[in-house]
XYZ file of C-alpha atoms in Angstrom:
521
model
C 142.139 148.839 -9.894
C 142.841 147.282 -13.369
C 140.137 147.384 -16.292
C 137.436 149.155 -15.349
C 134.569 151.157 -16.858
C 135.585 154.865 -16.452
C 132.306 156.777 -17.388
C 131.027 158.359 -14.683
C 127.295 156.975 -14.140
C 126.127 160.212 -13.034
C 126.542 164.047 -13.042
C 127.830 165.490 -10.427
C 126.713 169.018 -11.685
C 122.941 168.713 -10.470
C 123.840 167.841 -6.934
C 126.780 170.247 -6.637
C 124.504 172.911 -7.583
C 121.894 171.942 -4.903
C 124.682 171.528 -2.336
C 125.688 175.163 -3.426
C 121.843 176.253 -3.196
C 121.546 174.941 0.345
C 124.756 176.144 1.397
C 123.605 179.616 0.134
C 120.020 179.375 2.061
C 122.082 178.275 5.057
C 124.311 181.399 5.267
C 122.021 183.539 4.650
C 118.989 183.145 6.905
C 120.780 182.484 9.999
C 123.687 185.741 9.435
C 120.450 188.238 9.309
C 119.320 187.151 13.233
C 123.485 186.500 14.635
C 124.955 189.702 12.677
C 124.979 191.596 15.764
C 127.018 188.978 17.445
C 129.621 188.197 14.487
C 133.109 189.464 13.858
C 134.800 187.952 10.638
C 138.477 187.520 10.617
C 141.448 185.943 8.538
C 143.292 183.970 10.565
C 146.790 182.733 9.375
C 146.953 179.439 8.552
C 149.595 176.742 8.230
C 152.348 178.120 5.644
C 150.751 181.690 5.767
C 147.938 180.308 4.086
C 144.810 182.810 5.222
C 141.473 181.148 6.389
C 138.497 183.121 6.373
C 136.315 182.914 9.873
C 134.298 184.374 12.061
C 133.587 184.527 15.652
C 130.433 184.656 17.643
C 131.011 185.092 21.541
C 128.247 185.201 24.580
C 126.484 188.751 24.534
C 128.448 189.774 27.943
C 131.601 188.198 26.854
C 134.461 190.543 28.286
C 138.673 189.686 28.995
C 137.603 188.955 32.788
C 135.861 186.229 32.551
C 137.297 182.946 30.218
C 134.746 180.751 28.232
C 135.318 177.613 26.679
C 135.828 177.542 23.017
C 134.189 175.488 19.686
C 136.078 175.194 16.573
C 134.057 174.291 13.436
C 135.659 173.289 10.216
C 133.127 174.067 7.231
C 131.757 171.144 5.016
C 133.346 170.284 1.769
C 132.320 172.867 -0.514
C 130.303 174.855 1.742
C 130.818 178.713 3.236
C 131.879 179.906 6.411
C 128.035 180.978 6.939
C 126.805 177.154 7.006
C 127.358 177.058 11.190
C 125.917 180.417 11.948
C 122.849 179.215 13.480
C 124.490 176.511 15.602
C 127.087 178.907 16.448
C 124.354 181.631 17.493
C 122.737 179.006 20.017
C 125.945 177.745 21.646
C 127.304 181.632 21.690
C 123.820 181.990 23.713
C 124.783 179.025 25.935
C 127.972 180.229 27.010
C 131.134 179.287 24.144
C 133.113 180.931 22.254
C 132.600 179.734 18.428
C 134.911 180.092 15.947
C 134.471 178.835 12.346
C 136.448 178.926 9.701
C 136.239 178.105 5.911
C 139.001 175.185 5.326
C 141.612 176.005 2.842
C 141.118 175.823 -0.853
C 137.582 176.695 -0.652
C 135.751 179.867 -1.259
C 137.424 182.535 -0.305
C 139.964 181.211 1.903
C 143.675 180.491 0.327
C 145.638 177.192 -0.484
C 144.552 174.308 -2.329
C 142.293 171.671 -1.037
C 144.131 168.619 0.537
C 141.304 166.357 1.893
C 142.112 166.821 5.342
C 145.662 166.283 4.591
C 148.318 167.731 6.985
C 147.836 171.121 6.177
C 144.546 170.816 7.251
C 145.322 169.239 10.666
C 148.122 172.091 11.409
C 144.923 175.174 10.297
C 142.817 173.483 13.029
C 145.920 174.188 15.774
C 146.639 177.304 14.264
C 142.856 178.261 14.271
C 143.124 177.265 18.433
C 145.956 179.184 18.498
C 144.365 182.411 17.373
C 141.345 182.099 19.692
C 143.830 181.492 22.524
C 145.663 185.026 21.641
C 142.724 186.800 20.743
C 139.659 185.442 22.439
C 139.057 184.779 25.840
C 138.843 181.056 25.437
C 139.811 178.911 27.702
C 142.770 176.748 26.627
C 141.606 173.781 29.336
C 138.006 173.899 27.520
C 138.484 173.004 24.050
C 136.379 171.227 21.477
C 136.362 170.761 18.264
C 133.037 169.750 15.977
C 131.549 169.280 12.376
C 129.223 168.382 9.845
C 131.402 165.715 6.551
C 134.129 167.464 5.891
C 134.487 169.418 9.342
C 133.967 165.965 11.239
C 136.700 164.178 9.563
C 139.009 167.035 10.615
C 137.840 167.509 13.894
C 139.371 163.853 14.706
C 142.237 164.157 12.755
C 143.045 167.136 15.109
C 142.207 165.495 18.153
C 144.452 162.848 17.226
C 147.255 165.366 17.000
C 146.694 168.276 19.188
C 146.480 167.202 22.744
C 144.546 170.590 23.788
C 141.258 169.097 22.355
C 138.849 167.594 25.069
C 135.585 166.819 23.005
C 135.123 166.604 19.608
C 131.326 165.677 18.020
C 132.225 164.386 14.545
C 128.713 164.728 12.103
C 128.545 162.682 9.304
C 132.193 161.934 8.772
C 134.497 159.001 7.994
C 136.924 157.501 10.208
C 138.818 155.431 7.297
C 138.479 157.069 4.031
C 139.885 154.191 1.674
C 137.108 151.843 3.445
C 134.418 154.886 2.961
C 135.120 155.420 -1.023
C 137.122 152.528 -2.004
C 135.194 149.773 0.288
C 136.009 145.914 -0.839
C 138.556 147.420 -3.452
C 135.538 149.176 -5.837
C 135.269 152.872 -6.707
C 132.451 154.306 -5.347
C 131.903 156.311 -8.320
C 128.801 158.481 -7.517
C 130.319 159.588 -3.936
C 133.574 160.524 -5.887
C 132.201 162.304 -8.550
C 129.529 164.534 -6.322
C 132.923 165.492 -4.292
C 135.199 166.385 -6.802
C 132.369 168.332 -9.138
C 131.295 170.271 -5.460
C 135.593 170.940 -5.222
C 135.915 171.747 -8.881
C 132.861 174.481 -8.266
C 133.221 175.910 -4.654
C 137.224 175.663 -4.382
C 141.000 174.850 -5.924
C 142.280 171.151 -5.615
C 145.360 170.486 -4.922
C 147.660 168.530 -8.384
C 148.180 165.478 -5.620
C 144.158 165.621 -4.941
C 143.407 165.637 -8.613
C 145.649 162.978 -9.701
C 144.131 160.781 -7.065
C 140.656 161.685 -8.217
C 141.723 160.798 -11.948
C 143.477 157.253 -10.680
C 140.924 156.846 -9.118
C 137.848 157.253 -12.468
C 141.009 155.396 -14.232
C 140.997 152.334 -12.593
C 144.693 152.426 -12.067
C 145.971 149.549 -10.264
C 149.651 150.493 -10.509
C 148.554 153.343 -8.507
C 146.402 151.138 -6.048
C 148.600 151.226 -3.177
C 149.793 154.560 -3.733
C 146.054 155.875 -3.110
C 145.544 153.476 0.049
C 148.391 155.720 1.532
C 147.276 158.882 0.617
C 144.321 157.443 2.167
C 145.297 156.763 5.281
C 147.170 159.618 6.172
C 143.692 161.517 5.900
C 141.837 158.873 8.420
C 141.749 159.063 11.875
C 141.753 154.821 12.248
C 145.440 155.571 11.451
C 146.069 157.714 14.555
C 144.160 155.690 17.070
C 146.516 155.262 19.772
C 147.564 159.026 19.756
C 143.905 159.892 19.979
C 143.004 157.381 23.095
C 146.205 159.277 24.489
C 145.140 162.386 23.965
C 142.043 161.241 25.267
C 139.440 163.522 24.257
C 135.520 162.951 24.693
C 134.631 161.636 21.437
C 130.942 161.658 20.250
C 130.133 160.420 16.694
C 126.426 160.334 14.083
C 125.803 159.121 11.153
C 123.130 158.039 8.959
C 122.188 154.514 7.547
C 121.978 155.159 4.396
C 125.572 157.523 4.199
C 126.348 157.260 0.405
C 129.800 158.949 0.753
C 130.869 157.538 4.352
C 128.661 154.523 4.999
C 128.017 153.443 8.491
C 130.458 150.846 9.076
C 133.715 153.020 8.908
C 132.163 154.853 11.988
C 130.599 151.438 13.815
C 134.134 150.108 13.520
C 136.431 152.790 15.021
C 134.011 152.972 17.404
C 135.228 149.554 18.665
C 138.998 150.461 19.210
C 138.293 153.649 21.200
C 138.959 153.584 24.967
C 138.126 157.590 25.393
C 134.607 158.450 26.257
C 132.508 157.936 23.670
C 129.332 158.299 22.128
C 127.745 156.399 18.513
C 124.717 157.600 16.899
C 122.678 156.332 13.484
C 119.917 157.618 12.368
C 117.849 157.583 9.256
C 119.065 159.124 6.314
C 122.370 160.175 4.024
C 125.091 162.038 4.055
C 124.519 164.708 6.484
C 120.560 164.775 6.132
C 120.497 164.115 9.672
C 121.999 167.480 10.885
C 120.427 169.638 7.884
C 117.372 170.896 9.950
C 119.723 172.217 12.617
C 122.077 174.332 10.258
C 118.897 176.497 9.387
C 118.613 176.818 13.707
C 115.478 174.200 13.493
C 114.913 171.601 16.914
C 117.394 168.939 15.805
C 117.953 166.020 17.607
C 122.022 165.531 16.596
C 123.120 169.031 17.171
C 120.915 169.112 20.668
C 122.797 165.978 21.394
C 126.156 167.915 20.138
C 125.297 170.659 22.803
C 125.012 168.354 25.804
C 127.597 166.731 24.590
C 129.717 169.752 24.773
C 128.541 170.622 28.051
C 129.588 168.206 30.049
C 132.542 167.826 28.810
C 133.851 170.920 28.274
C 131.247 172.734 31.206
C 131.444 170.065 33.776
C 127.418 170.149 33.357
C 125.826 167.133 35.206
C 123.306 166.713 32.578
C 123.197 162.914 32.307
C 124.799 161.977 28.957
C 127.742 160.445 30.190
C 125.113 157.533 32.072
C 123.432 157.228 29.415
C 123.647 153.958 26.943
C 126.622 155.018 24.615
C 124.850 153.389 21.709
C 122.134 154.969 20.334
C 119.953 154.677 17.071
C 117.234 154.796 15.294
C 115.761 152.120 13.207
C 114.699 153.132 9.358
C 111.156 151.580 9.700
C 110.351 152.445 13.112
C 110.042 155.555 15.761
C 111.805 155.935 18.915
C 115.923 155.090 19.788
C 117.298 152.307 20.873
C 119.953 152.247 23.567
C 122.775 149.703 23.998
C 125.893 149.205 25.761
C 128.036 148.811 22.790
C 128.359 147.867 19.009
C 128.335 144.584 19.866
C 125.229 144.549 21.493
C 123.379 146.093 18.961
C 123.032 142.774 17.091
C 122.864 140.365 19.744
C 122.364 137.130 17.742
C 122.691 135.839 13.970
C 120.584 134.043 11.926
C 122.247 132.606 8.659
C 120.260 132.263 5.624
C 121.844 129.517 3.513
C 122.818 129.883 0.363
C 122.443 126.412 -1.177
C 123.530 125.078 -4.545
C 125.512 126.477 -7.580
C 124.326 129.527 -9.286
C 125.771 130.984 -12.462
C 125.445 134.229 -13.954
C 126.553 136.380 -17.129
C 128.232 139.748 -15.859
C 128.380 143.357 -17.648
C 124.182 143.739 -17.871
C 122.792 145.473 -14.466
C 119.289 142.974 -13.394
C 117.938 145.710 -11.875
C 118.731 145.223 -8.389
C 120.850 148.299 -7.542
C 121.684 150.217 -4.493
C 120.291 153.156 -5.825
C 121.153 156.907 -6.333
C 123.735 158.784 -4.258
C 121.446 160.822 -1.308
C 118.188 160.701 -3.518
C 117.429 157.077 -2.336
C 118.173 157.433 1.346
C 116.864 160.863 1.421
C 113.094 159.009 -0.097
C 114.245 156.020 2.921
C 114.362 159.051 5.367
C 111.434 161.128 4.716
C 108.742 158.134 2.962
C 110.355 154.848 4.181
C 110.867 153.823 0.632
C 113.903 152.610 -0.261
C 114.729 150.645 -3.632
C 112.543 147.903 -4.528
C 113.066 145.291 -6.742
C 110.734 142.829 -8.253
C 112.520 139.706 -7.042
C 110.890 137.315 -8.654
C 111.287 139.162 -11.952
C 115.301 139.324 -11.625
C 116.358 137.515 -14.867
C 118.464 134.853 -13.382
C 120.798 134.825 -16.157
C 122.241 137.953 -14.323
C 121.161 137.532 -10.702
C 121.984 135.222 -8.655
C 118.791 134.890 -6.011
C 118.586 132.911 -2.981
C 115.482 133.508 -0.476
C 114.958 132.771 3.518
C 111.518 131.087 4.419
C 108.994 132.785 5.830
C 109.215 134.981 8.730
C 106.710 134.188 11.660
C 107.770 136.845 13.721
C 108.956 140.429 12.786
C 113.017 140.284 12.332
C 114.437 143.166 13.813
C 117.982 143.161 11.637
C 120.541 145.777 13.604
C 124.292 146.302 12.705
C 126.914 144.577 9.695
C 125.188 141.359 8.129
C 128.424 139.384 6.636
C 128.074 137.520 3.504
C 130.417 134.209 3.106
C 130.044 132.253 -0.453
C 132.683 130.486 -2.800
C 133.196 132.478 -5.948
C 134.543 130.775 -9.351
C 135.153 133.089 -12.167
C 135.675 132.471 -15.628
C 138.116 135.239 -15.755
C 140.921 136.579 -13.677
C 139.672 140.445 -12.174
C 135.855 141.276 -11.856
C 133.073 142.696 -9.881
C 130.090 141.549 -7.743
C 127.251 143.584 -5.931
C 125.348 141.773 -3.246
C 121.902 143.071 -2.187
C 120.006 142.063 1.059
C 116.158 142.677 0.212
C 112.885 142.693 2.341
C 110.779 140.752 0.308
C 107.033 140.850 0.848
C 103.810 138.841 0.095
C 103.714 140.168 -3.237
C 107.575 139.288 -4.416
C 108.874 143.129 -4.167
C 111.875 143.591 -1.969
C 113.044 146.749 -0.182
C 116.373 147.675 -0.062
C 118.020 146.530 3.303
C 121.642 146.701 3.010
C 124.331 146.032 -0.302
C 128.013 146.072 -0.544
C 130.631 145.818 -3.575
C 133.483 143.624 -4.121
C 136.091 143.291 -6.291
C 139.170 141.106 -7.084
C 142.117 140.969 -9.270
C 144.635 138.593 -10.038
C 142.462 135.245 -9.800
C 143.204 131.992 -11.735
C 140.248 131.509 -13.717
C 138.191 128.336 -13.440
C 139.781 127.882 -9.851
C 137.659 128.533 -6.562
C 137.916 130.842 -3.948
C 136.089 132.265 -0.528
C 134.591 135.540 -0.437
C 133.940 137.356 2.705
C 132.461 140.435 2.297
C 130.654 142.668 4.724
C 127.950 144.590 3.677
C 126.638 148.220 4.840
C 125.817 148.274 8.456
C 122.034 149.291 9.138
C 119.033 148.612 11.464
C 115.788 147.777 9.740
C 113.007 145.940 10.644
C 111.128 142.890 8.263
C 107.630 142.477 9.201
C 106.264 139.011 10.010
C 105.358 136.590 6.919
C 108.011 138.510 5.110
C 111.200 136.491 3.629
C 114.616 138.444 3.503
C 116.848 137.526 0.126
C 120.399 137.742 -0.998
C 120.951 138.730 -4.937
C 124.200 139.341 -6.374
C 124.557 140.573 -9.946
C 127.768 142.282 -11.355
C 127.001 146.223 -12.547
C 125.500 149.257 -10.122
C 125.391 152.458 -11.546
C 126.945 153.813 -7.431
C 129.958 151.856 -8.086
C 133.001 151.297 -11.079
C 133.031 147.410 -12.058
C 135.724 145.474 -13.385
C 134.425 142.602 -15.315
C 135.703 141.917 -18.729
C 132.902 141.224 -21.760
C 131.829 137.636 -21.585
C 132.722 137.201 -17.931
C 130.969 134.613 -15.774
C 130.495 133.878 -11.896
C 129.620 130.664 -10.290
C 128.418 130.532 -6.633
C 128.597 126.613 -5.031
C 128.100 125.455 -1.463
C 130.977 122.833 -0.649
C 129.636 120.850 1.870
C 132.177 121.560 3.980
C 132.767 125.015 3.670
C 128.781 126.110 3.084
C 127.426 129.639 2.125
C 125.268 131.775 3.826
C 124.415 135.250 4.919
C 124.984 135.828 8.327
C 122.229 138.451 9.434
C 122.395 140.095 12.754
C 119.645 140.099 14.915
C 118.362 142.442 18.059
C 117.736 140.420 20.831
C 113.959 139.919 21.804
């Protein structure tokens, strides 16, 4: 991670406390209506740790007759209250629901280990307490959460066989590739999670000497934080989860600041169990929010069917449906498709002709803008971050633009950037933008990625091949899409020294271009 600007470009303290806020409104409203059909319990966790939890069962639940059973993990930083509503509803529908505050927040014990091992042997215990104190049914399992509860929910799957669905909201399915994507911090992400852990629970020393590596920009400890990494991501345990073979259904949003969309649209591809991929509009877990306060929600009513058929048997039609769905951020209804690969049937490269240099350290003003506000604004006004992109000062940006679109280009899944890079200095940083560019020269926001290197010879050339955040998003007719790269975004830790420069060429035979995919008309 080598030199690196430390400072922290934003504070984590106003969002934790809105997090907090909404965590509070959450518990509250839906406890007053489900009270009647709550017991809370500590359950024992792994090492004697206790987890706090409660337990909402059907209204004529009795030891005759077995249900099937629903584990949810809380969110990071949130209470044990934050399911009650969903919990009420599937109670009403027939499950057992049992969820429990993971350990080291709130007022359960232990030490938060970012869904280390611990964490994977609570969620068996937690199954194991239902089992002996419920009447669950052990051959009806599932397991389901929002962030922080998703991520563990696979995890478990992966390594507790007696799972048989699992609907993962709004989680990650490779963590280093979520926070730490083409070897850059994502600063903003990191900082919102450790202020909500430093606030709402107890970290771990391992998890807070990776969070201060981390802000440090501490190469030496590069690889050791790729490991810790992938012993908390479920792209590690693959195989033992298509074993295990649980149902797997997984959402996101487009515009996830903290686990961006391709981490999900990639495992998605090496999964052979039934399974399910949703993207909607939004960030981080903005897609689920309305159905945590027991509001019609299309994710969680997609959970419950879900959940149904595969832990019911219910003939309700999801498993014939296209596994693929999503909605595009500029217009209305879903789109259904096969697979991943289908979603962008065709490319169309935008070439990015001649040599192009530009001073790094100064931010043009082209930036992917600020962790949940922006894509929350995308969501709910269809505005995402513009840019005036003919006023980019070139001496910072490097611009290149299509020509004009005749027809409306509907851009679905990972557009893939391919350029040669020569630096004037051996580590640095680069932040490439795709815009929507209309009539007038202002570009929306369609995708960005960072990418860093280390270690380069300077003056000497070499490719880079980065992909950028997968999205679907639609660029009217007589609109131009363009490519900028500059070298500072206040989401993201950059590594270029002072004085730094970048060139961008086209070798004839090796030329550069964005490769944009395309649905297919």
């Amino acid at each position: 991670m080598g030199h690196g600007r430390t400072t922290l470009r934003t504070s984590a303290v106003g969002a934790v406390s809105a997090a907090l806020i909404a965590g509070s409104v959450v518990g509250l409203a839906p406890a007053a209506q489900a009270a009647a059909a709550i017991r809370f319990v500590d359950i024992t966790g792994d090492g004697g740790t206790t987890l706090k939890a409660n337990v909402v069962t059907p209204a004529d639940a009795d030891a005759s007759h077995s249900y099937p059973l629903i584990v949810l993990p809380t969110s990071w930083g949130l209470p044990q209250a934050e399911y009650l509503a969903q919990a009420q509803k599937l109670a009403n529908s027939g499950y057992i629901v049992l969820t429990y505050n993971v350990r080291g927040f709130w007022q359960s014990g232990g030490q938060i280990e970012v869904a280390g091992p611990p964490d994977i042997a609570d969620a068996s215990k937690v199954i194991d307490w239902a089992l002996a104190n419920t009447p669950a049914d052990p051959r009806h399992i599932g397991m389901a959460g929002v962030s922080y509860g998703a991520g563990i929910s696979l995890l478990a799957a992966a390594h507790d066989k007696r799972i048989k669905a699992v609907a993962a909201l709004s989680g990650w399915a490779d963590l280093i590739s979520s926070i730490y994507s083409g070897r850059t911090q994502h600063v903003q992400a990191a900082a919102l999670l450790d202020g909500a852990g430093v606030v709402t629970g107890r970290e771990s020393p391992e998890v807070r000497q990776i969070f201060d590596d981390f802000y440090a920009s501490n190469l030496a400890k590069e690889q050791e934080m790729i490991d810790w990494g992938k012993k908390r991501s479920v792209a590690t345990y693959v195989d033992q989860l298509n074993k295990n073979a649980p149902a797997v259904m997984m959402a996101n949003a487009w515009g996830d600041t903290i686990f961006p969309a391709n981490s999900y649209a990639d495992f998605y591809d090496r999964l052979t169990v039934p399974k399910r991929l949703e993207f909607r509009p939004g960030d981080h877990a903005t897609a689920e929010l309305t159905g945590l306060f027991g509001l019609p929600n299309d994710v969680w009513t997609d959970t419950e069917r879900w959940f149904d058929h595969y832990l019911k048997g219910s003939d309700n039609g999801i498993d014939h449906e296209q596994p693929v769905q999503l909605k595009s951020r500029t217009s209305g209804g879903y789109e259904a498709y096969p697979d991943w690969k289908s979603v962008g049937a065709t490319r169309r490269k935008v070439d990015l002709a001649g040599s192009t240099t530009i001073h790094a350290n100064v931010d043009s003003g082209a930036d992917g803008g600020i962790v949940f506000l922006s894509s929350i604004l995308d969501q709910v006004a269809r505005i995402p971050p513009i840019a005036s992109i003919p006023l980019l000062p070139r001496r910072w940006a490097a611009v290149w633009q299509s020509e004009k679109y005749g027809s409306a280009q509907q851009v679905r899944g990972t557009a893939k950037l391919h350029t040669t890079l020569t630096p004037t200095r051996e580590s640095g940083t680069l932040v490439a933008y795709l815009y929507d560019v209309g009539p007038l020269g202002f570009g929306k926001l369609v995708t960005n990625a960072p990418y860093t290197w280390y270690d380069r010879t300077p003056g000497r050339p070499f490719d880079v091949d980065l992909d950028l955040f997968s999205t679907a998003y639609d660029v009217p007719a007589g609109h131009r899409l363009a490519l900028v790269v500059d070298t500072v975004d206040p989401l993201y830790i950059e590594h270029n020294p002072s004085g730094a420069q970048l060139t961008f060429s086209s070798p004839a035979d090796d030329p550069s271009y964005v490769s944009v995919p395309l649905r297919e008309q």
